[in-house]
Every structure is written in structure tokens, then in C-alpha cells.
Amino acid sequence: MEDVPLAAPILIEQFPNGLTLLAEPMATVRSAAFNFLVPAGCMHDPPDRLGLSALLAEMISRGAGSRSSRELMIAFNSLGLDRAESSGTLHLRLAGSTLARNLIPALELYADVILRPHLPEAELEPAQELALQELAGLEDEPRQKVLLEVKRRHFPAPLGRSHHGVAEHIEATTIADVRSFWERLVQPRGAILSVAGSIEWQPLRDAVSRLFSAWEPQPEPPLATAPPLPRREHLTKTTQQTQIGIAYPSVPITHPDYYTAVGAVSVLSGGMSARLFTEVREKRGLCYAVWASHQMLREHACVFCYAGTTNERAQETLDVTLAELARLGAGVEDDEVARVQAGMKSALIMQEESVGARAGSLAGDWYYLGRVRSLDEIQAQVNGLTADRIAEFARSHPPCDYTLVTIGPKPLQAPA
């Protein structure tokens, strides 16, 4: 597969208050996307108010500046803005895409949302109801529930937290809690604004300076740590299916073998010809779904694996899945590497054609690396993948120290 055409240089401005602006001009599009990452994710939720960051994400756009909630929605819609506000583990994320000519007016609205939200008390109860409904919905989504539990047990607290929170904490939250969280956590120190699309740098930079230069930084809040949880857990549920979630350590994006680690996971789970799908699902018919993915939070990285199967075949599914993970170090075929490289390059091409994906990628790179990777750098790493490199990585970083969570009528026999 041919290499991806190189993108325009990344433009960077770091403001005195700690806000970083990143921009990538894209000459072939007529739209623009922005992505705010504010260091106010759920890892900062107070231990007795888990779910607080998600409530803030829900409420922060319900009126801001001189506009009521309804007036703000009308203003968003008048710009044709496709937008989202959400709480992740690390960040509060506010993102949107629109026609390029509407980018700066959209940022003006978000300056009010971030710096001058109303956070009205009357909107707290509806936000709580939505949060409780989402939390209750996990009972009907056992796949998502098992993966959230794996994450909670694998990553050190508070990095393993779910933004969904705890029902009792959500119900106990007051509007004073929400406003205090916004005042303490929504700050420019460590915040990232990334923009991609049909943009002009100087007007964009001037607008961001005008809108956000008065945003005052706050002291970085301490994180509440907690003792590690047991790595093995079975959640009993009367059902016809068993959900299996596995995690084991890998290397983060700052590690020199990062691309090899991602390539190794792609050999396992990169389409219908990948090993887990072929060996566990197709050849043996053990499960209806099986996959693996590389996940990362700060300096911690792991491989997540999931399998959904019948109760009768659950133990065999677990055994065969673990055997396939271990077998990777025994060798990799050249055609597997070619498939992985084609998939990674296809993902790069699709990312280059999406303003939203590029804006998100810029912000992620800056957070994890303090710089933005060029496409030729990524392509060189992908082109450098070989069967020997992947197999050697698998041997030197074997799957071990498993976190294992299952949901179903009975527990499974876990590996030593």
C-alpha cells in the first residue's frame, strides 16, 4: 500500500496562562474542527462524589455568558455545529466541527461555556437523572460492564475510574459540588485546544488570545490514591452468556517499541483474518465476539482483550484465548505483517480526511508526547515493522500479570 501524502506543518502557540493552541491547515476541506482537552476528567472526582465530572460535562453547556440554555442551543444550531461535551478519565473534552467560516464564532461560544457557564441549579436534577439512567444501562450492556471493571482493576487508582460514577454519589451531589469542581479544575494550565481544517493561522491565534488569555490558572489539584484492587473478579449474573475481560501490561507511546506493540496487537485482532477471530471464533466456534486492543493512560499501557461466549464453552474460550496471546512469541508470518501495515496506513489515510480525527490526534500527541508526530514519522515506523521484530517484542514482553474479570453464572479457572 502506498504511503500517505504528507500533511502541512503543525502550528503551535503556548500562551502564558498554560493553554496550548495547535493547528493543522488542511487545504482540501471546507470545514474545521476543534478539540478542547481540559484537565478535569473523572480521575479528579472526589472519592465521595464519583460521577461529578460527568455531571459537569452534561451541565456546562446549559446556559453560558449572556445566553440562557435555549439561547445557547439556538446559537450552536445557527452555526451548524456538530458538537459534544464529555468526561473521560484524564480530561473534560469539548469538541465540535462546522464550516470553516463559522470556526471563530463557535470558539466565541465555547469561551462562554468554559469560562462563564451558568451551571443552573434547576438543571442539576435532569443531569442526575441522565447520569443514573446511563449507569443503570450498564446492566443491559455486560460487555461494556466487564471492560469497565477490567480497567478499574488493572490501572492504578484513580486512573481506572469510570466516568459513570456511583449511583449514591450522583444522587448526593449538590450544585455547590458541581460549581466547586468547575472552579478548581477547569483551568488553562495543561489545557489543549487543537484545530484542524480550512483555517488561517493568524486570525485563529489572535481570536484564541482574545478569548482565553484572561483565563486564570489554578494550582494543580492533588490526586486521591487508593490501594490496588484484586486482579481477579467474577460478577455473578444469571444469563445464557459469559463475558470475559482480560488485561495485561504493554508499553506506552513514549516507549521505543510502541509501534511494534501496536503491530503485535493488530496481528491478534485486526480484522476477520486476525488470529483471535480465526482461531477462537472461526475454527473452533467458541464465541460470538473476540478482540484485543492497545490502551493507554498516561505512562500506563496495556492490552485489553474481550470474549463473549456461551456458559458451556466459557472455560475453553478463556483457555484458547490465553494460548493465542502466548503463541505470538513463537513467530509471526510475513503476510500477517503486510495485513497489519495495510490496516495502519488505511487508518492514517482516513484520519487525514477527517478534520475531527486530526484535531483529536493533535491533542492526544501533545498530551502524551509534548509534540505532534509527523505522518512521515508514523509511516516510517509502520514501514519498519517486520515479522521478526513483532515476534521478538512478544517474547520480551510476554502476556503476564493478567487482570481477569468475568460476568456470568459461575467463575472460570484463572491462569496462575
Tab-separated table of C-alpha atoms in Angstrom:
chain	number	residue	atom	x	y	z
A	1	MET	CA	0.000	0.000	0.000
A	2	GLU	CA	1.288	3.458	-0.918
A	3	ASP	CA	2.378	5.900	1.763
A	4	VAL	CA	0.091	8.696	2.938
A	5	PRO	CA	0.757	12.146	1.392
A	6	LEU	CA	2.480	14.399	3.891
A	7	ALA	CA	0.397	16.946	5.800
A	8	ALA	CA	1.049	20.645	6.340
A	9	PRO	CA	3.325	21.663	9.232
A	10	ILE	CA	1.700	21.889	12.657
A	11	LEU	CA	1.384	25.418	14.047
A	12	ILE	CA	1.831	25.828	17.806
A	13	GLU	CA	1.280	28.662	20.264
A	14	GLN	CA	1.750	28.310	24.024
A	15	PHE	CA	0.062	31.084	25.988
A	16	PRO	CA	1.414	32.402	29.308
A	17	ASN	CA	-1.542	31.014	31.285
A	18	GLY	CA	-0.691	27.427	30.243
A	19	LEU	CA	-3.116	26.933	27.335
A	20	THR	CA	-1.570	25.352	24.224
A	21	LEU	CA	-3.044	26.007	20.765
A	22	LEU	CA	-2.284	23.502	17.986
A	23	ALA	CA	-3.430	23.916	14.395
A	24	GLU	CA	-3.119	21.906	11.215
A	25	PRO	CA	-4.237	23.597	7.981
A	26	MET	CA	-5.940	21.178	5.555
A	27	ALA	CA	-6.154	22.694	2.092
A	28	THR	CA	-8.556	20.140	0.605
A	29	VAL	CA	-11.501	20.687	3.001
A	30	ARG	CA	-14.039	23.436	3.623
A	31	SER	CA	-14.742	22.587	7.257
A	32	ALA	CA	-12.866	22.935	10.528
A	33	ALA	CA	-12.900	21.049	13.817
A	34	PHE	CA	-11.745	21.992	17.305
A	35	ASN	CA	-10.969	19.833	20.296
A	36	PHE	CA	-10.565	21.181	23.840
A	37	LEU	CA	-8.892	18.931	26.386
A	38	VAL	CA	-9.224	20.418	29.858
A	39	PRO	CA	-7.525	18.515	32.730
A	40	ALA	CA	-10.786	17.915	34.604
A	41	GLY	CA	-11.510	14.244	33.947
A	42	CYS	CA	-13.076	11.744	36.312
A	43	MET	CA	-9.732	10.863	37.899
A	44	HIS	CA	-10.212	14.171	39.759
A	45	ASP	CA	-13.658	13.252	41.112
A	46	PRO	CA	-13.667	13.419	44.927
A	47	PRO	CA	-13.789	9.883	46.379
A	48	ASP	CA	-17.309	10.502	47.744
A	49	ARG	CA	-18.585	12.159	44.544
A	50	LEU	CA	-17.693	9.719	41.767
A	51	GLY	CA	-19.536	10.862	38.649
A	52	LEU	CA	-19.093	14.578	39.356
A	53	SER	CA	-17.037	15.299	36.218
A	54	ALA	CA	-19.719	13.664	34.068
A	55	LEU	CA	-22.381	15.857	35.663
A	56	LEU	CA	-20.269	18.919	34.867
A	57	ALA	CA	-19.889	17.775	31.243
A	58	GLU	CA	-23.659	17.445	30.993
A	59	MET	CA	-24.387	20.823	32.598
A	60	ILE	CA	-21.600	23.045	31.299
A	61	SER	CA	-23.410	23.990	28.078
A	62	ARG	CA	-26.806	24.577	29.721
A	63	GLY	CA	-26.505	28.333	29.528
A	64	ALA	CA	-23.344	30.440	29.451
A	65	GLY	CA	-22.324	34.072	29.228
A	66	SER	CA	-25.295	36.240	28.259
A	67	ARG	CA	-27.277	33.302	26.814
A	68	SER	CA	-29.777	31.047	28.510
A	69	SER	CA	-29.676	27.327	27.832
A	70	ARG	CA	-32.198	27.665	24.999
A	71	GLU	CA	-30.454	30.713	23.513
A	72	LEU	CA	-27.120	28.883	23.569
A	73	MET	CA	-28.616	25.871	21.760
A	74	ILE	CA	-30.053	28.187	19.107
A	75	ALA	CA	-26.635	29.836	18.689
A	76	PHE	CA	-24.964	26.429	18.294
A	77	ASN	CA	-27.543	25.349	15.736
A	78	SER	CA	-27.267	28.581	13.774
A	79	LEU	CA	-23.604	27.728	13.140
A	80	GLY	CA	-24.405	24.189	12.014
A	81	LEU	CA	-22.179	22.970	14.821
A	82	ASP	CA	-21.754	19.230	15.339
A	83	ARG	CA	-20.649	19.211	18.972
A	84	ALA	CA	-20.039	17.037	22.025
A	85	GLU	CA	-19.055	17.524	25.650
A	86	SER	CA	-17.892	14.522	27.649
A	87	SER	CA	-15.849	13.449	30.632
A	88	GLY	CA	-13.015	10.975	30.190
A	89	THR	CA	-10.546	9.584	32.668
A	90	LEU	CA	-7.988	12.347	32.128
A	91	HIS	CA	-9.859	15.250	30.574
A	92	LEU	CA	-13.083	17.099	30.149
A	93	ARG	CA	-13.474	17.158	26.365
A	94	LEU	CA	-15.382	19.785	24.405
A	95	ALA	CA	-15.319	19.316	20.654
A	96	GLY	CA	-17.100	20.468	17.549
A	97	SER	CA	-16.929	20.738	13.792
A	98	THR	CA	-18.531	23.215	11.413
A	99	LEU	CA	-17.957	25.137	8.205
A	100	ALA	CA	-14.589	26.882	8.312
A	101	ARG	CA	-16.151	30.353	8.258
A	102	ASN	CA	-18.006	29.529	11.482
A	103	LEU	CA	-14.963	28.342	13.443
A	104	ILE	CA	-14.173	31.553	15.312
A	105	PRO	CA	-17.857	32.273	16.160
A	106	ALA	CA	-18.023	28.708	17.541
A	107	LEU	CA	-14.923	29.314	19.666
A	108	GLU	CA	-16.532	32.504	20.962
A	109	LEU	CA	-19.487	30.453	22.193
A	110	TYR	CA	-17.175	27.924	23.816
A	111	ALA	CA	-15.251	30.690	25.561
A	112	ASP	CA	-18.506	31.428	27.389
A	113	VAL	CA	-19.147	27.721	28.017
A	114	ILE	CA	-15.700	27.138	29.530
A	115	LEU	CA	-15.142	30.454	31.332
A	116	ARG	CA	-18.694	31.608	32.143
A	117	PRO	CA	-21.080	28.638	32.450
A	118	HIS	CA	-24.307	29.247	34.353
A	119	LEU	CA	-24.456	25.784	35.947
A	120	PRO	CA	-28.066	26.468	36.988
A	121	GLU	CA	-29.417	24.591	39.998
A	122	ALA	CA	-32.632	23.808	38.120
A	123	GLU	CA	-30.635	21.752	35.606
A	124	LEU	CA	-28.906	19.560	38.211
A	125	GLU	CA	-31.750	17.085	38.734
A	126	PRO	CA	-32.244	16.400	34.979
A	127	ALA	CA	-28.479	15.885	34.633
A	128	GLN	CA	-28.511	13.480	37.575
A	129	GLU	CA	-31.385	11.530	36.035
A	130	LEU	CA	-29.487	11.146	32.770
A	131	ALA	CA	-26.361	10.001	34.629
A	132	LEU	CA	-28.352	7.459	36.641
A	133	GLN	CA	-30.053	6.127	33.505
A	134	GLU	CA	-26.678	5.688	31.807
A	135	LEU	CA	-25.322	3.903	34.868
A	136	ALA	CA	-28.351	1.611	35.048
A	137	GLY	CA	-27.985	0.888	31.333
A	138	LEU	CA	-24.688	-0.870	32.026
A	139	GLU	CA	-26.698	-3.752	33.485
A	140	ASP	CA	-28.052	-4.350	29.991
A	141	GLU	CA	-24.588	-3.986	28.421
A	142	PRO	CA	-22.495	-6.727	30.064
A	143	ARG	CA	-19.682	-6.356	27.527
A	144	GLN	CA	-19.175	-2.725	28.455
A	145	LYS	CA	-19.554	-3.526	32.141
A	146	VAL	CA	-16.872	-6.230	32.119
A	147	LEU	CA	-14.409	-3.958	30.296
A	148	LEU	CA	-15.020	-1.097	32.741
A	149	GLU	CA	-14.381	-3.490	35.622
A	150	VAL	CA	-11.160	-4.733	33.993
A	151	LYS	CA	-9.991	-1.150	33.596
A	152	ARG	CA	-10.852	-0.329	37.213
A	153	ARG	CA	-8.814	-3.250	38.484
A	154	HIS	CA	-5.893	-3.073	36.059
A	155	PHE	CA	-4.923	0.607	36.143
A	156	PRO	CA	-3.792	2.178	39.433
A	157	ALA	CA	-6.357	4.360	41.161
A	158	PRO	CA	-7.637	6.843	40.199
A	159	LEU	CA	-6.711	6.116	36.547
A	160	GLY	CA	-9.000	3.095	36.437
A	161	ARG	CA	-12.136	5.059	37.255
A	162	SER	CA	-15.172	5.104	35.004
A	163	HIS	CA	-16.844	8.427	34.281
A	164	HIS	CA	-20.194	6.754	35.025
A	165	GLY	CA	-19.558	7.127	38.756
A	166	VAL	CA	-21.600	5.620	41.574
A	167	ALA	CA	-25.371	5.996	41.933
A	168	GLU	CA	-25.314	7.069	45.587
A	169	HIS	CA	-22.637	9.672	44.865
A	170	ILE	CA	-24.551	11.083	41.892
A	171	GLU	CA	-27.734	11.344	43.951
A	172	ALA	CA	-25.869	13.101	46.769
A	173	THR	CA	-24.211	15.706	44.522
A	174	THR	CA	-25.253	19.323	45.073
A	175	ILE	CA	-24.974	22.274	42.724
A	176	ALA	CA	-22.258	23.610	45.055
A	177	ASP	CA	-20.250	20.440	44.333
A	178	VAL	CA	-20.549	20.994	40.575
A	179	ARG	CA	-19.609	24.664	40.755
A	180	SER	CA	-16.668	23.963	43.063
A	181	PHE	CA	-15.370	21.277	40.698
A	182	TRP	CA	-15.568	23.735	37.780
A	183	GLU	CA	-13.804	26.480	39.735
A	184	ARG	CA	-10.944	24.207	40.838
A	185	LEU	CA	-10.428	22.001	37.795
A	186	VAL	CA	-11.482	23.875	34.646
A	187	GLN	CA	-8.317	25.886	34.159
A	188	PRO	CA	-5.827	26.680	31.370
A	189	ARG	CA	-2.791	25.044	32.976
A	190	GLY	CA	-2.324	21.891	30.904
A	191	ALA	CA	-5.340	22.617	28.686
A	192	ILE	CA	-5.024	21.923	24.954
A	193	LEU	CA	-7.013	23.438	22.088
A	194	SER	CA	-6.381	21.693	18.780
A	195	VAL	CA	-7.850	22.817	15.468
A	196	ALA	CA	-7.732	21.213	12.038
A	197	GLY	CA	-9.273	22.103	8.699
A	198	SER	CA	-9.543	25.084	6.400
A	199	ILE	CA	-8.005	27.651	8.737
A	200	GLU	CA	-5.913	30.813	8.685
A	201	TRP	CA	-3.338	30.779	11.449
A	202	GLN	CA	-3.026	34.450	12.400
A	203	PRO	CA	-6.767	35.194	12.733
A	204	LEU	CA	-7.179	31.941	14.692
A	205	ARG	CA	-4.282	32.697	17.015
A	206	ASP	CA	-5.498	36.265	17.593
A	207	ALA	CA	-9.035	35.056	18.347
A	208	VAL	CA	-7.845	32.435	20.855
A	209	SER	CA	-5.636	35.030	22.548
A	210	ARG	CA	-8.557	37.458	22.767
A	211	LEU	CA	-10.966	34.848	24.099
A	212	PHE	CA	-8.786	32.889	26.533
A	213	SER	CA	-5.774	34.988	27.611
A	214	ALA	CA	-7.632	36.207	30.719
A	215	TRP	CA	-8.361	32.622	31.809
A	216	GLU	CA	-6.614	32.333	35.163
A	217	PRO	CA	-4.553	29.233	36.032
A	218	GLN	CA	-5.204	27.421	39.307
A	219	PRO	CA	-2.929	25.227	41.459
A	220	GLU	CA	-2.745	21.666	40.172
A	221	PRO	CA	-5.017	19.594	42.421
A	222	PRO	CA	-3.629	16.539	44.206
A	223	LEU	CA	-4.899	13.117	43.174
A	224	ALA	CA	-6.548	10.859	45.729
A	225	THR	CA	-4.841	7.485	45.594
A	226	ALA	CA	-6.294	4.178	46.787
A	227	PRO	CA	-4.985	0.669	47.478
A	228	PRO	CA	-4.873	-1.613	44.421
A	229	LEU	CA	-7.857	-3.868	43.843
A	230	PRO	CA	-7.633	-7.637	43.342
A	231	ARG	CA	-6.765	-8.516	39.739
A	232	ARG	CA	-9.276	-11.374	39.552
A	233	GLU	CA	-13.022	-10.955	39.926
A	234	HIS	CA	-16.179	-12.812	38.967
A	235	LEU	CA	-19.511	-10.978	38.901
A	236	THR	CA	-22.340	-13.475	39.212
A	237	LYS	CA	-25.209	-12.875	36.814
A	238	THR	CA	-27.927	-15.292	35.755
A	239	THR	CA	-27.637	-15.239	31.974
A	240	GLN	CA	-27.124	-17.516	28.994
A	241	GLN	CA	-23.767	-15.916	28.174
A	242	THR	CA	-20.422	-15.357	29.874
A	243	GLN	CA	-18.420	-12.181	29.344
A	244	ILE	CA	-14.627	-12.403	29.643
A	245	GLY	CA	-12.358	-9.379	30.069
A	246	ILE	CA	-8.565	-9.642	30.173
A	247	ALA	CA	-5.815	-7.046	30.516
A	248	TYR	CA	-2.037	-7.347	30.691
A	249	PRO	CA	0.788	-4.777	30.613
A	250	SER	CA	2.218	-3.275	27.430
A	251	VAL	CA	4.347	-0.233	26.558
A	252	PRO	CA	3.135	3.387	26.209
A	253	ILE	CA	3.589	5.725	23.256
A	254	THR	CA	6.820	7.117	24.722
A	255	HIS	CA	8.492	3.697	24.533
A	256	PRO	CA	10.758	2.961	21.515
A	257	ASP	CA	8.819	-0.280	20.876
A	258	TYR	CA	5.385	1.369	20.899
A	259	TYR	CA	4.656	0.805	17.200
A	260	THR	CA	5.831	-2.784	17.465
A	261	ALA	CA	3.461	-3.263	20.417
A	262	VAL	CA	0.558	-1.884	18.374
A	263	GLY	CA	1.596	-4.104	15.466
A	264	ALA	CA	1.608	-7.153	17.741
A	265	VAL	CA	-1.939	-6.426	18.917
A	266	SER	CA	-3.000	-5.930	15.292
A	267	VAL	CA	-1.711	-9.404	14.432
A	268	LEU	CA	-4.009	-10.705	17.162
A	269	SER	CA	-7.003	-8.544	16.362
A	270	GLY	CA	-7.000	-6.557	13.151
A	271	GLY	CA	-9.939	-7.869	11.170
A	272	MET	CA	-11.544	-11.159	10.223
A	273	SER	CA	-8.209	-12.712	9.235
A	274	ALA	CA	-6.533	-11.853	12.545
A	275	ARG	CA	-5.522	-14.637	14.907
A	276	LEU	CA	-8.098	-14.284	17.650
A	277	PHE	CA	-11.013	-14.158	15.215
A	278	THR	CA	-9.642	-17.034	13.156
A	279	GLU	CA	-8.503	-19.370	15.928
A	280	VAL	CA	-11.060	-18.709	18.645
A	281	ARG	CA	-14.203	-17.875	16.692
A	282	GLU	CA	-13.933	-19.328	13.193
A	283	LYS	CA	-12.017	-22.580	13.609
A	284	ARG	CA	-13.474	-23.635	16.955
A	285	GLY	CA	-16.746	-21.716	17.048
A	286	LEU	CA	-16.153	-20.895	20.698
A	287	CYS	CA	-17.574	-17.392	20.871
A	288	TYR	CA	-19.620	-14.806	19.035
A	289	ALA	CA	-17.126	-11.975	19.621
A	290	VAL	CA	-13.418	-11.783	20.434
A	291	TRP	CA	-10.896	-8.984	20.032
A	292	ALA	CA	-7.902	-7.215	21.556
A	293	SER	CA	-6.795	-3.569	21.592
A	294	HIS	CA	-3.892	-1.476	22.865
A	295	GLN	CA	-4.971	1.014	25.563
A	296	MET	CA	-3.028	3.785	27.250
A	297	LEU	CA	-3.452	6.204	30.168
A	298	ARG	CA	-0.516	8.482	30.894
A	299	GLU	CA	2.568	6.328	31.358
A	300	HIS	CA	0.485	3.173	31.835
A	301	ALA	CA	-0.385	0.974	28.865
A	302	CYS	CA	-1.990	-2.421	28.476
A	303	VAL	CA	-3.632	-4.816	26.063
A	304	PHE	CA	-7.359	-5.282	26.621
A	305	CYS	CA	-8.985	-8.493	25.396
A	306	TYR	CA	-12.671	-9.370	25.280
A	307	ALA	CA	-14.570	-12.539	24.501
A	308	GLY	CA	-18.305	-13.173	24.705
A	309	THR	CA	-19.414	-16.790	24.684
A	310	THR	CA	-21.939	-19.315	25.959
A	311	ASN	CA	-21.691	-20.567	29.512
A	312	GLU	CA	-20.891	-24.096	28.347
A	313	ARG	CA	-17.885	-23.011	26.306
A	314	ALA	CA	-16.636	-20.182	28.526
A	315	GLN	CA	-13.718	-22.055	30.128
A	316	GLU	CA	-12.484	-23.337	26.780
A	317	THR	CA	-12.813	-19.844	25.294
A	318	LEU	CA	-10.663	-18.408	28.066
A	319	ASP	CA	-8.052	-21.154	27.726
A	320	VAL	CA	-7.766	-20.861	23.940
A	321	THR	CA	-7.682	-17.047	24.031
A	322	LEU	CA	-4.842	-17.031	26.545
A	323	ALA	CA	-2.994	-19.650	24.499
A	324	GLU	CA	-3.251	-17.454	21.389
A	325	LEU	CA	-1.886	-14.466	23.284
A	326	ALA	CA	1.096	-16.532	24.424
A	327	ARG	CA	1.652	-18.095	20.983
A	328	LEU	CA	2.518	-14.749	19.403
A	329	GLY	CA	6.121	-15.011	20.590
A	330	ALA	CA	6.560	-18.291	18.717
A	331	GLY	CA	6.572	-16.460	15.387
A	332	VAL	CA	4.730	-14.152	13.008
A	333	GLU	CA	4.199	-14.600	9.276
A	334	ASP	CA	5.154	-12.004	6.665
A	335	ASP	CA	1.622	-11.908	5.277
A	336	GLU	CA	0.332	-11.049	8.764
A	337	VAL	CA	2.725	-8.094	8.896
A	338	ALA	CA	1.634	-6.945	5.433
A	339	ARG	CA	-2.005	-7.017	6.560
A	340	VAL	CA	-1.140	-5.034	9.696
A	341	GLN	CA	0.778	-2.403	7.734
A	342	ALA	CA	-2.060	-2.015	5.236
A	343	GLY	CA	-4.561	-1.565	8.055
A	344	MET	CA	-2.450	1.011	9.872
A	345	LYS	CA	-1.870	3.011	6.689
A	346	SER	CA	-5.576	2.880	5.825
A	347	ALA	CA	-6.349	4.277	9.263
A	348	LEU	CA	-3.856	7.098	8.644
A	349	ILE	CA	-5.477	7.955	5.316
A	350	MET	CA	-8.966	8.036	6.817
A	351	GLN	CA	-7.695	10.166	9.676
A	352	GLU	CA	-6.161	12.621	7.219
A	353	GLU	CA	-9.544	13.018	5.524
A	354	SER	CA	-11.396	13.826	8.772
A	355	VAL	CA	-10.965	17.223	10.406
A	356	GLY	CA	-12.351	15.892	13.673
A	357	ALA	CA	-9.943	12.947	13.738
A	358	ARG	CA	-6.978	15.188	13.012
A	359	ALA	CA	-7.944	17.662	15.742
A	360	GLY	CA	-8.233	14.791	18.216
A	361	SER	CA	-4.910	13.290	17.140
A	362	LEU	CA	-3.073	16.608	17.566
A	363	ALA	CA	-4.354	16.998	21.121
A	364	GLY	CA	-3.545	13.399	22.043
A	365	ASP	CA	0.007	13.624	20.719
A	366	TRP	CA	0.667	16.850	22.591
A	367	TYR	CA	-0.665	15.464	25.846
A	368	TYR	CA	1.305	12.214	25.722
A	369	LEU	CA	4.454	13.348	23.921
A	370	GLY	CA	4.671	17.114	24.266
A	371	ARG	CA	4.944	17.282	20.461
A	372	VAL	CA	2.947	16.235	17.389
A	373	ARG	CA	4.124	13.260	15.378
A	374	SER	CA	4.510	13.884	11.661
A	375	LEU	CA	2.899	11.491	9.203
A	376	ASP	CA	6.269	10.594	7.718
A	377	GLU	CA	7.493	9.628	11.214
A	378	ILE	CA	4.485	7.336	11.726
A	379	GLN	CA	4.807	5.874	8.233
A	380	ALA	CA	8.485	5.136	8.758
A	381	GLN	CA	7.660	3.227	11.927
A	382	VAL	CA	4.865	1.287	10.212
A	383	ASN	CA	7.090	0.500	7.229
A	384	GLY	CA	9.774	-0.722	9.620
A	385	LEU	CA	7.597	-3.422	11.157
A	386	THR	CA	8.801	-6.950	10.422
A	387	ALA	CA	7.763	-10.431	11.482
A	388	ASP	CA	10.972	-10.838	13.472
A	389	ARG	CA	10.550	-7.519	15.301
A	390	ILE	CA	6.980	-8.326	16.334
A	391	ALA	CA	7.842	-11.853	17.466
A	392	GLU	CA	10.849	-10.609	19.435
A	393	PHE	CA	8.707	-7.967	21.131
A	394	ALA	CA	6.147	-10.639	22.050
A	395	ARG	CA	8.903	-12.788	23.565
A	396	SER	CA	10.450	-9.912	25.531
A	397	HIS	CA	7.028	-8.598	26.664
A	398	PRO	CA	5.024	-11.805	27.128
A	399	PRO	CA	1.410	-11.584	28.280
A	400	CYS	CA	1.586	-11.948	32.056
A	401	ASP	CA	0.297	-10.434	35.282
A	402	TYR	CA	-3.227	-10.783	33.940
A	403	THR	CA	-6.230	-8.888	35.179
A	404	LEU	CA	-9.229	-11.151	34.593
A	405	VAL	CA	-12.895	-10.286	35.110
A	406	THR	CA	-15.823	-12.488	34.140
A	407	ILE	CA	-19.583	-11.967	34.223
A	408	GLY	CA	-21.852	-14.993	34.142
A	409	PRO	CA	-23.447	-17.696	36.291
A	410	LYS	CA	-20.184	-19.242	37.519
A	411	PRO	CA	-16.494	-18.295	37.774
A	412	LEU	CA	-13.829	-19.663	35.444
A	413	GLN	CA	-10.492	-21.260	36.280
A	414	ALA	CA	-7.955	-18.450	36.058
A	415	PRO	CA	-4.319	-18.880	34.944
A	416	ALA	CA	-1.649	-18.986	37.616
